[in-house]
One Martini backbone bead per residue (centre of mass of N, CA, C, O) as a GRO file, in nm:
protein
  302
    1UNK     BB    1   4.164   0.712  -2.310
    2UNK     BB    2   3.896   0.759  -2.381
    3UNK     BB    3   3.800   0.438  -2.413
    4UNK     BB    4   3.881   0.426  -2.082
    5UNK     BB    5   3.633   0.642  -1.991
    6UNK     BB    6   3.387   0.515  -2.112
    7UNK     BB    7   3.400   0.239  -1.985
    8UNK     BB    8   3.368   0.330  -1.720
    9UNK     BB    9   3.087   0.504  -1.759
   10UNK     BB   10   2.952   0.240  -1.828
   11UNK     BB   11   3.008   0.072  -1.579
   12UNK     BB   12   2.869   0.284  -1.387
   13UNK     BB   13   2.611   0.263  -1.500
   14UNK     BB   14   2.534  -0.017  -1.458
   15UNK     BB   15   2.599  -0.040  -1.161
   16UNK     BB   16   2.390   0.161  -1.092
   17UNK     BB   17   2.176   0.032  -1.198
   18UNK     BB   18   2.180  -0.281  -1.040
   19UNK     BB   19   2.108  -0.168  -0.784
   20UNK     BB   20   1.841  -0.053  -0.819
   21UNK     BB   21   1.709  -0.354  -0.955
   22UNK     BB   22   1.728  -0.478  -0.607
   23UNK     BB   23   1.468  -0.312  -0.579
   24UNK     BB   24   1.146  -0.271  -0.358
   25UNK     BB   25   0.937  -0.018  -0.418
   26UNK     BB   26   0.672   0.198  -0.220
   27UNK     BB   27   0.376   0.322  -0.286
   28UNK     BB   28   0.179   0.606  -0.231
   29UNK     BB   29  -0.166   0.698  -0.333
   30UNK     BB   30  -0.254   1.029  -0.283
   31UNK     BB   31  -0.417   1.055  -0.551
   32UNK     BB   32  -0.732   0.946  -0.733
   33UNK     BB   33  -0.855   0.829  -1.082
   34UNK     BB   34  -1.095   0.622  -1.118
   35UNK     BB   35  -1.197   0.405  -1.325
   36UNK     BB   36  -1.465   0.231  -1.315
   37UNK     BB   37  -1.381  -0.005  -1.466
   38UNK     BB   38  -1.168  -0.087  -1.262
   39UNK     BB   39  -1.284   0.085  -0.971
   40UNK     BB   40  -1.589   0.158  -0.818
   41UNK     BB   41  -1.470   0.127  -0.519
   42UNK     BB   42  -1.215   0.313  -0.380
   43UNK     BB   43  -0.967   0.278  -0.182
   44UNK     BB   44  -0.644   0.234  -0.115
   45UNK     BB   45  -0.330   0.263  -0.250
   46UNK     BB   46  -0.032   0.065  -0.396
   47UNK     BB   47   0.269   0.088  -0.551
   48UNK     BB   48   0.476  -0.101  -0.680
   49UNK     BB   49   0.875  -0.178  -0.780
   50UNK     BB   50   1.026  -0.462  -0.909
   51UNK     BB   51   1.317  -0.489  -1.035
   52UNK     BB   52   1.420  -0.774  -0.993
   53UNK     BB   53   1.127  -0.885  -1.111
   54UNK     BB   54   1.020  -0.692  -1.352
   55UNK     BB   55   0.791  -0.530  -1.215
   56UNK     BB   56   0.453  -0.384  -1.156
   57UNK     BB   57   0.209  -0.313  -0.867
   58UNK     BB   58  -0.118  -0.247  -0.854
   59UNK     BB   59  -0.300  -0.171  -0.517
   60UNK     BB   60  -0.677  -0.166  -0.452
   61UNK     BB   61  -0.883  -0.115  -0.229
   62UNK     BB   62  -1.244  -0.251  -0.170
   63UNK     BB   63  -1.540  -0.104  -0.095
   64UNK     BB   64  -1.837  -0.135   0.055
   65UNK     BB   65  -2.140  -0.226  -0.153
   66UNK     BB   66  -2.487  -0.102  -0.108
   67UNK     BB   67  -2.780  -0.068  -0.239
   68UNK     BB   68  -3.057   0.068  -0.187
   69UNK     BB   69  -3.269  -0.202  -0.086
   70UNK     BB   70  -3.051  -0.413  -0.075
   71UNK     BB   71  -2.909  -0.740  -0.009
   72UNK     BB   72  -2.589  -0.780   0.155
   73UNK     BB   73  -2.289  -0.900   0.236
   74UNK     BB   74  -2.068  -0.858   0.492
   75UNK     BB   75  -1.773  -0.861   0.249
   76UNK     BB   76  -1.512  -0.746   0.178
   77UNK     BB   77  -1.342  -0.697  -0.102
   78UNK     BB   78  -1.104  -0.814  -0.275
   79UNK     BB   79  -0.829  -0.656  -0.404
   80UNK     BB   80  -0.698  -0.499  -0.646
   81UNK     BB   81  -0.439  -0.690  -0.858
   82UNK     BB   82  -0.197  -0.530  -1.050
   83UNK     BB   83   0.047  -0.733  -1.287
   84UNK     BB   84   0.318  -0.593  -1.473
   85UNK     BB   85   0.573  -0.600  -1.677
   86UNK     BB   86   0.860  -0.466  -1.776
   87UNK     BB   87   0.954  -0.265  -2.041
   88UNK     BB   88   1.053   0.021  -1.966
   89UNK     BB   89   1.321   0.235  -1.916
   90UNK     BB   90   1.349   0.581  -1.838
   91UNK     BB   91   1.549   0.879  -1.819
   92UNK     BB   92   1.475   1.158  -1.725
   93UNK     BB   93   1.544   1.341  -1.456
   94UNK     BB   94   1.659   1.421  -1.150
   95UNK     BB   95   1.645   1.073  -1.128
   96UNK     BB   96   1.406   1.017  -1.282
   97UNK     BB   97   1.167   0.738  -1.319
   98UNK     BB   98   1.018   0.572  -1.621
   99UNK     BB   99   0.792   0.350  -1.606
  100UNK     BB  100   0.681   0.053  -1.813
  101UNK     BB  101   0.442  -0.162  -1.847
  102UNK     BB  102   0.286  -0.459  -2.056
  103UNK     BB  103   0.001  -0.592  -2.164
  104UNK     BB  104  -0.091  -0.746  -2.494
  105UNK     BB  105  -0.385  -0.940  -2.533
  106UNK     BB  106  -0.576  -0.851  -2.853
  107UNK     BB  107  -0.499  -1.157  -3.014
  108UNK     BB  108  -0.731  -1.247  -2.769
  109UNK     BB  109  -0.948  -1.067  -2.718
  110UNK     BB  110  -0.831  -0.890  -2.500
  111UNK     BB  111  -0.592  -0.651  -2.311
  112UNK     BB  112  -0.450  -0.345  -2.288
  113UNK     BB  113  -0.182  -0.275  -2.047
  114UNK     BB  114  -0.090   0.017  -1.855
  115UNK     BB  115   0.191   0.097  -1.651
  116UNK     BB  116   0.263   0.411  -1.520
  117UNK     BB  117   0.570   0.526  -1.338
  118UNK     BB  118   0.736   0.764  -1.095
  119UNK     BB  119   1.036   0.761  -1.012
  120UNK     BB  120   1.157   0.936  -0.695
  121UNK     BB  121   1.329   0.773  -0.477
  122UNK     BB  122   1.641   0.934  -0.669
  123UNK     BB  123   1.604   1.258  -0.623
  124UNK     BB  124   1.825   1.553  -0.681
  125UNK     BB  125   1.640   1.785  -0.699
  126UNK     BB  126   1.528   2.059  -0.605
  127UNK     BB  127   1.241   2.196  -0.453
  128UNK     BB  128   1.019   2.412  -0.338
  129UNK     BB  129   0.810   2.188  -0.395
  130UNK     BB  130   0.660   1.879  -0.368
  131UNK     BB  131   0.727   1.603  -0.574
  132UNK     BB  132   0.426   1.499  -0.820
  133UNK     BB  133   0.428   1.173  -0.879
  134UNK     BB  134   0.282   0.953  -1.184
  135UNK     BB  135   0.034   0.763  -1.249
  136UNK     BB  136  -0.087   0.503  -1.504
  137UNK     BB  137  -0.418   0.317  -1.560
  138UNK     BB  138  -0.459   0.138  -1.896
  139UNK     BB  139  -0.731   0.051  -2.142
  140UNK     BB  140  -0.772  -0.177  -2.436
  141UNK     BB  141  -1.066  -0.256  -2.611
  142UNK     BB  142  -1.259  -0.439  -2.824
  143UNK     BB  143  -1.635  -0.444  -2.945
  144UNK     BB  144  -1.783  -0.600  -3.159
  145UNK     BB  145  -2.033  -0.484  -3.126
  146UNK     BB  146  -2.010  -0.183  -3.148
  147UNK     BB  147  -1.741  -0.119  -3.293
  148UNK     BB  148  -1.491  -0.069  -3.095
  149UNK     BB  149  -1.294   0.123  -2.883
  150UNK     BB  150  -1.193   0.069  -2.542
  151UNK     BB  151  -1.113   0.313  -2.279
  152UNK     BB  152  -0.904   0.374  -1.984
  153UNK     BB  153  -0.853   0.594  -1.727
  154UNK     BB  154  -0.595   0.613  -1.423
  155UNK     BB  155  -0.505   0.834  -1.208
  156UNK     BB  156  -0.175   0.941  -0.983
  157UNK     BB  157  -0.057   1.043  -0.680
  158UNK     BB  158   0.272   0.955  -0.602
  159UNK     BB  159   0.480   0.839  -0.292
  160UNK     BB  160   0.800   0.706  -0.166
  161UNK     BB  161   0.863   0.499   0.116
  162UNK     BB  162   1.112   0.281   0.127
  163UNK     BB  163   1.114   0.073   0.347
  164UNK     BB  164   1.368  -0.089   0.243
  165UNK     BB  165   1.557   0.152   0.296
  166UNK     BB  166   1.485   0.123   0.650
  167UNK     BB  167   1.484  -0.182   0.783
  168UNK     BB  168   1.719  -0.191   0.965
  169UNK     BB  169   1.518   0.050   1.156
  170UNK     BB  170   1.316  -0.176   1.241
  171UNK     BB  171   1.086  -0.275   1.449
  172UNK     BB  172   1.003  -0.634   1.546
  173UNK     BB  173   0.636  -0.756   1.628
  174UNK     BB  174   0.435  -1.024   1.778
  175UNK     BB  175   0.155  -1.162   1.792
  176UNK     BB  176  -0.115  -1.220   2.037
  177UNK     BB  177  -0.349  -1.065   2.030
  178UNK     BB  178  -0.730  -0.994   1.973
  179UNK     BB  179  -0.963  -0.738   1.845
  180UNK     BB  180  -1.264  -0.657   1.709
  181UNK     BB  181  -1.441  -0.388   1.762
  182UNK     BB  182  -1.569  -0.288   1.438
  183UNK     BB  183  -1.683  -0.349   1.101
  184UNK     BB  184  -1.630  -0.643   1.101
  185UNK     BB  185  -1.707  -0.969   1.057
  186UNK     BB  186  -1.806  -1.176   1.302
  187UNK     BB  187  -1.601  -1.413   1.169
  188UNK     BB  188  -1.359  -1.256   1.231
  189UNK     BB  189  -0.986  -1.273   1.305
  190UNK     BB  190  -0.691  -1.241   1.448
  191UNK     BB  191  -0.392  -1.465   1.399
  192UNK     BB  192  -0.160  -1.313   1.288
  193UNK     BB  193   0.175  -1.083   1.315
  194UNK     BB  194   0.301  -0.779   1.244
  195UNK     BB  195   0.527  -0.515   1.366
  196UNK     BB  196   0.648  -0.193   1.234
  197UNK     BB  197   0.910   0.028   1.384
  198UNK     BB  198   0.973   0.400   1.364
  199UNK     BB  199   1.047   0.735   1.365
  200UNK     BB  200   0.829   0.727   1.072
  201UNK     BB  201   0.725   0.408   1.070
  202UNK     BB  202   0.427   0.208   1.033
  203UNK     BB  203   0.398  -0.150   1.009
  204UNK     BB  204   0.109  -0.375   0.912
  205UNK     BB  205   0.099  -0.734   0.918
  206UNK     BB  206  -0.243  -0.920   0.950
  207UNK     BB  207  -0.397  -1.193   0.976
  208UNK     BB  208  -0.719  -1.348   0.876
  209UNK     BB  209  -0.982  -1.512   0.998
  210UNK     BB  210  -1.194  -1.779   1.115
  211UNK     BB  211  -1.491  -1.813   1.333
  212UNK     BB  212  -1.740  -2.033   1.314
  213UNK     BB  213  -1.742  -2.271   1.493
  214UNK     BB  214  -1.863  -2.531   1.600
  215UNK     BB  215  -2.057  -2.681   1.335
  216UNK     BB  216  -2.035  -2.450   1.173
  217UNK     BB  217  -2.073  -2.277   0.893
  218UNK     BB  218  -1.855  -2.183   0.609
  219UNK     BB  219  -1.731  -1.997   0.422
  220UNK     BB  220  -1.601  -1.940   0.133
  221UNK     BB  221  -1.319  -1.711   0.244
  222UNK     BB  222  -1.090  -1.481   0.200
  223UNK     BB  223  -0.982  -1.260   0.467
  224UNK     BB  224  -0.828  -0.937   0.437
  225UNK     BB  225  -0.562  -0.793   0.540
  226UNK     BB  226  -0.388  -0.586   0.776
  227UNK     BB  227  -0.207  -0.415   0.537
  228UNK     BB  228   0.003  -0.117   0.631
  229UNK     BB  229   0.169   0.220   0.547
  230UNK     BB  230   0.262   0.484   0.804
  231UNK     BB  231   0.301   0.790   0.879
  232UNK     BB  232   0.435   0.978   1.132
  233UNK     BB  233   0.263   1.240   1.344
  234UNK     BB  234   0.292   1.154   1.652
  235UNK     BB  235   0.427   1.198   1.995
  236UNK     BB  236   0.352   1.077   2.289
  237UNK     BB  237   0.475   1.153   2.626
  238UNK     BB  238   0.516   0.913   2.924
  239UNK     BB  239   0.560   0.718   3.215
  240UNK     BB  240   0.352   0.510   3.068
  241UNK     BB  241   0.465   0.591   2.779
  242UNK     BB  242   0.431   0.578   2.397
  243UNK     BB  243   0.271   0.760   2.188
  244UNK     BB  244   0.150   0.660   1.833
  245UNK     BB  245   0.070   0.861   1.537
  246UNK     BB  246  -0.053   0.709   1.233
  247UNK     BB  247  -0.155   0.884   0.914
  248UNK     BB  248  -0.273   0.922   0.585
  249UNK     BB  249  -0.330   1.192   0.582
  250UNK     BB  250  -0.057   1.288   0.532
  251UNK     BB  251  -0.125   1.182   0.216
  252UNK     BB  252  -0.362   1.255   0.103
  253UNK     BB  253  -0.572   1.040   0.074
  254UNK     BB  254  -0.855   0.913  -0.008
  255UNK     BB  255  -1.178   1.082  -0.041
  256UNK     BB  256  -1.269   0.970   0.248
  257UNK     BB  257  -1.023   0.807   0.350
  258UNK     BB  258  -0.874   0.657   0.651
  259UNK     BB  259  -0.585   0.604   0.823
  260UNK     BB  260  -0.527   0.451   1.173
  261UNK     BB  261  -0.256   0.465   1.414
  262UNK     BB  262  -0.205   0.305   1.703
  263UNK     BB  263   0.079   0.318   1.978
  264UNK     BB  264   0.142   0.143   2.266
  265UNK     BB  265   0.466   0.241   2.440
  266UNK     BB  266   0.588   0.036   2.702
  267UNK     BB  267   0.917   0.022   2.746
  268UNK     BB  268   0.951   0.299   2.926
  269UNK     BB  269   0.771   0.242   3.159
  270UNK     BB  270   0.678   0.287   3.512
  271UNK     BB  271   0.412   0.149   3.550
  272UNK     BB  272   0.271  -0.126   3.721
  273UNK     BB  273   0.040  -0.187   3.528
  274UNK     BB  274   0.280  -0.279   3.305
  275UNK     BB  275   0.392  -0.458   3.033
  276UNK     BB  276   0.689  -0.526   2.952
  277UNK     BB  277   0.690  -0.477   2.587
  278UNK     BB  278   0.420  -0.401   2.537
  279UNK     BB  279   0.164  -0.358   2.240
  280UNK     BB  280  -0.049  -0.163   2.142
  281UNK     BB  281  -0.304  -0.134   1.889
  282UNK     BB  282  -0.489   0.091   1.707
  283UNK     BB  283  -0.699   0.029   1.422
  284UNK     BB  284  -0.823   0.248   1.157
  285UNK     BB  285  -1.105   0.298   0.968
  286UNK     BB  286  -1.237   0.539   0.719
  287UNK     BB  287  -1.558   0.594   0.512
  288UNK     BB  288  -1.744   0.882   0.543
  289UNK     BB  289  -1.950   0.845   0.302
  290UNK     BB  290  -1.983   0.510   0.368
  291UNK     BB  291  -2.026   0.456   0.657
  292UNK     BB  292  -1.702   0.337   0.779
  293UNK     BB  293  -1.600   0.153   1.045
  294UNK     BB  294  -1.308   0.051   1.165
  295UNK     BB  295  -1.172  -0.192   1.458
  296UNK     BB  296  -0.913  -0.283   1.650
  297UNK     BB  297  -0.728  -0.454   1.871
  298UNK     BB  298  -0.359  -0.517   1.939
  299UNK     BB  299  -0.087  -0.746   2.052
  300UNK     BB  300   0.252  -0.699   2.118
  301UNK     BB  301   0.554  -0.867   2.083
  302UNK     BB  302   0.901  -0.957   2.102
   0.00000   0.00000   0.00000
């Protein structure tokens, strides 16, 4: 009898662990110390932990920099992406779990690199205050010039979005036209994208194209897209349609750094100079110590 309830309890771990294995979950980076050798203008960040395929993905946008006095090209730089796969999984408490990936590379004259995040995602204990799950990305190289080990160490408070458990509740929106109004580089424009809406979470994602006319020459860089996700901070309705607004704030997001979604619904409207199903959207980025304001305005349909 023990030996088949023994059975039972480590199926039933199996079990449960294997459900665990197939999500791939999102986290939202809501406070940040990164290292400057890792990141140095970092903006918006997530980290993603991929069970399915066994890795965890830290994602950092960086922000444009120009020193006083130097002359720089309008070009925002491309994303900094850590992908590394998992070492270890640990059970701490309350369902949370320890992930652990890391590469190292230190016998090839690389580096160590080591990224540690608590997936707080299926946390079962109550608590007074909102539990803030940690993540680390560390790296160690030896400098053989110096003749010593450097080290560097990028702390994280993340929050877990979910956006794939509630996937099934998401309305999704096909991109039709749309226009830069301010921040992004003139020869930039959007491309194609969706729009995904539920009663708690906006997720955007669109593609950026080049636009340099005919005949021009045309820069050879990949423009960034416009991929984020916010939760909904307020709704305001009217016979004309209902205003929606996500926003990072919300999130405690990178300090001076904000993301804000506008989404005009208007399928409920009863005016009559409005298309119906048509969703208007203004997308703005500000970052304000570094004088950086972007606005998009973009048209979606079903």
């Amino acid at each position: 009898m023990k030996t088949f309830i023994l059975a039972l309890s480590l199926f039933l771990t199996l079990a449960a662990r294997a459900e665990v294995e197939t999500e791939n979950i999102e986290f939202q980076v809501e406070k940040a110390s990164f290292a400057e050798a890792h990141v140095a203008h970092p903006g918006n960040a997530r980290l993603f932990i991929n069970y399915a395929e066994n890795n965890v993905t830290l994602k950092v946008d960086q922000l444009f920099h120009c020193d006083s006095g130097e002359v720089c090209a309008q070009v925002m730089p491309v994303p900094k992406v850590i992908t590394l796969p998992i070492v270890s999984i640990e059970e701490v408490s309350c369902g949370i779990r320890k992930v652990t990936a890391q590469v190292d590379a230190r016998p090839a004259d690389g580096l160590l690199q080591t990224l540690v995040a608590e997936d707080s995602s299926d946390m079962t204990c109550q608590t007074l205050l909102r539990y803030q799950a940690k993540a680390t990305y560390e790296t160690k190289v030896y400098d053989r010039l110096q003749s010593t080990e450097v080290h560097n160490v990028s702390k994280m408070v993340i929050s877990p979005l979910n956006l794939t458990q509630v996937s099934q509740n998401l309305e999704s929106f096909h991109f039709t036209q749309g226009f830069f109004e301010a921040g992004f580089p003139a020869i930039e424009k959007p491309i194609s994208g969706s729009l995904f809406l539920s009663d708690t979470v906006v997720k955007l994602d669109v593609k950026v194209g080049l636009n340099c006319g005919s005949g021009q020459p045309c820069p050879r860089y990949l423009p960034r897209p416009i991929m984020t996700s916010l939760p909904v901070v307020k709704v305001d309705r009217s016979s004309c349609g209902d205003k929606i607004m996500a926003s990072s704030a919300a999130l405690s997001s990178v300090e001076g750094v904000t993301e804000e979604i506008e989404v005009m619904d208007y399928r409920s409207s009863s005016c009559k100079m409005v298309i119906p199903h048509l969703m208007t959207v203004t997308y703005r980025l500000k970052a304000i110590d570094r004088n950086i304001e972007r606005r998009a305005v973009l048209h979606f349909d079903r």
